Structures are given as C-alpha cells and as structure tokens.
Amino acid sequence: MPFSTFQDPADLARAPGALEQLWQRIKPIIEEADQQREYDRLVYLVAASALAAHDEEDLIERVWERYWQR
C-alpha cells in the first residue's frame, strides 16, 4: 500500500480518511467496469499529495482538483 512509506503519524492518519471521503464522492459517477482502475488511481494521487497537504481537508481539495486534470 502506498501509505506504508509514511513516517509521520499525522500523514498516516489523514491519508486513509481523505481517500475514503474522495472515493465516496467519485465512486457514484464512475462506471462499475472502471471503478477498480479509478480507485487505484485515486490511491496514488492521495499518496503523492499527502506530504504536501496541511490537513485532511487540504489533501482532499488537492486530490479532487488533480483527479479531474486528465
């Protein structure tokens, strides 16, 4: 899991929570056949952005914007 490399307890705490909130927003608008691929993409976006985010809300905002920049 990409979050296993985090050393700061705050990063470890906010990344899974942000992922869950983002997935709950995105999942309903993704076709079922594409859901696993999009979930995996979301995991990596969260992992890539977590260390730069100030808190969970900032992380969610960063990933939400990045997710839609295809």
mmCIF file of C-alpha atoms in Angstrom:
data_model
loop_
_atom_site.group_PDB
_atom_site.id
_atom_site.type_symbol
_atom_site.label_atom_id
_atom_site.label_comp_id
_atom_site.label_asym_id
_atom_site.label_seq_id
_atom_site.Cartn_x
_atom_site.Cartn_y
_atom_site.Cartn_z
ATOM 1 C CA MET A 1 0.000 0.000 0.000
ATOM 2 C CA PRO A 2 1.412 3.413 -0.915
ATOM 3 C CA PHE A 3 0.724 4.794 2.567
ATOM 4 C CA SER A 4 3.107 2.312 4.188
ATOM 5 C CA THR A 5 6.082 4.582 3.449
ATOM 6 C CA PHE A 6 4.686 7.457 5.529
ATOM 7 C CA GLN A 7 6.556 8.025 8.773
ATOM 8 C CA ASP A 8 4.638 10.944 10.278
ATOM 9 C CA PRO A 9 1.607 9.734 12.256
ATOM 10 C CA ALA A 10 -0.401 12.734 11.013
ATOM 11 C CA ASP A 11 0.174 11.703 7.393
ATOM 12 C CA LEU A 12 -0.779 8.135 8.227
ATOM 13 C CA ALA A 13 -3.987 9.324 9.851
ATOM 14 C CA ARG A 14 -5.175 11.767 7.198
ATOM 15 C CA ALA A 15 -4.420 9.822 4.011
ATOM 16 C CA PRO A 16 -6.887 6.925 4.506
ATOM 17 C CA GLY A 17 -9.602 9.302 5.713
ATOM 18 C CA ALA A 18 -9.145 11.560 2.718
ATOM 19 C CA LEU A 19 -9.128 8.565 0.385
ATOM 20 C CA GLU A 20 -12.420 7.313 1.810
ATOM 21 C CA GLN A 21 -14.096 10.708 1.511
ATOM 22 C CA LEU A 22 -12.859 11.211 -2.034
ATOM 23 C CA TRP A 23 -13.923 7.720 -3.085
ATOM 24 C CA GLN A 24 -17.418 8.306 -1.725
ATOM 25 C CA ARG A 25 -17.662 11.388 -3.974
ATOM 26 C CA ILE A 26 -16.194 9.780 -7.074
ATOM 27 C CA LYS A 27 -17.485 6.201 -6.994
ATOM 28 C CA PRO A 28 -21.131 7.003 -7.868
ATOM 29 C CA ILE A 29 -20.115 8.729 -11.096
ATOM 30 C CA ILE A 30 -17.693 6.042 -12.306
ATOM 31 C CA GLU A 31 -18.927 3.122 -14.355
ATOM 32 C CA GLU A 32 -18.625 -0.158 -12.481
ATOM 33 C CA ALA A 33 -16.192 -1.604 -15.016
ATOM 34 C CA ASP A 34 -13.798 1.306 -14.389
ATOM 35 C CA GLN A 35 -14.087 1.517 -10.608
ATOM 36 C CA GLN A 36 -11.040 -0.549 -9.647
ATOM 37 C CA ARG A 37 -8.791 1.344 -12.036
ATOM 38 C CA GLU A 38 -10.078 4.704 -10.812
ATOM 39 C CA TYR A 39 -9.784 3.681 -7.160
ATOM 40 C CA ASP A 40 -6.162 2.662 -7.730
ATOM 41 C CA ARG A 41 -5.512 5.985 -9.443
ATOM 42 C CA LEU A 42 -7.072 7.809 -6.515
ATOM 43 C CA VAL A 43 -4.877 5.919 -4.028
ATOM 44 C CA TYR A 44 -1.752 7.061 -5.838
ATOM 45 C CA LEU A 45 -2.971 10.649 -6.098
ATOM 46 C CA VAL A 46 -3.619 10.716 -2.351
ATOM 47 C CA ALA A 47 -0.203 9.203 -1.618
ATOM 48 C CA ALA A 48 1.530 11.690 -3.914
ATOM 49 C CA SER A 49 -0.225 14.685 -2.349
ATOM 50 C CA ALA A 50 -0.360 13.720 1.323
ATOM 51 C CA LEU A 51 3.021 15.048 2.387
ATOM 52 C CA ALA A 52 2.369 18.482 0.856
ATOM 53 C CA ALA A 53 -1.091 18.887 2.389
ATOM 54 C CA HIS A 54 -1.585 20.840 5.602
ATOM 55 C CA ASP A 55 -4.523 18.783 6.825
ATOM 56 C CA GLU A 56 -7.144 16.319 5.613
ATOM 57 C CA GLU A 57 -9.336 18.987 4.006
ATOM 58 C CA ASP A 58 -6.356 20.419 2.135
ATOM 59 C CA LEU A 59 -5.439 16.931 0.974
ATOM 60 C CA ILE A 60 -8.976 16.290 -0.248
ATOM 61 C CA GLU A 61 -9.031 19.590 -2.139
ATOM 62 C CA ARG A 62 -5.640 18.978 -3.759
ATOM 63 C CA VAL A 63 -6.525 15.464 -4.877
ATOM 64 C CA TRP A 64 -10.016 16.453 -6.055
ATOM 65 C CA GLU A 65 -8.532 19.121 -8.344
ATOM 66 C CA ARG A 66 -5.762 16.841 -9.571
ATOM 67 C CA TYR A 67 -8.139 13.944 -10.212
ATOM 68 C CA TRP A 68 -10.099 15.959 -12.777
ATOM 69 C CA GLN A 69 -6.978 17.226 -14.608
ATOM 70 C CA ARG A 70 -6.734 14.426 -17.119
#
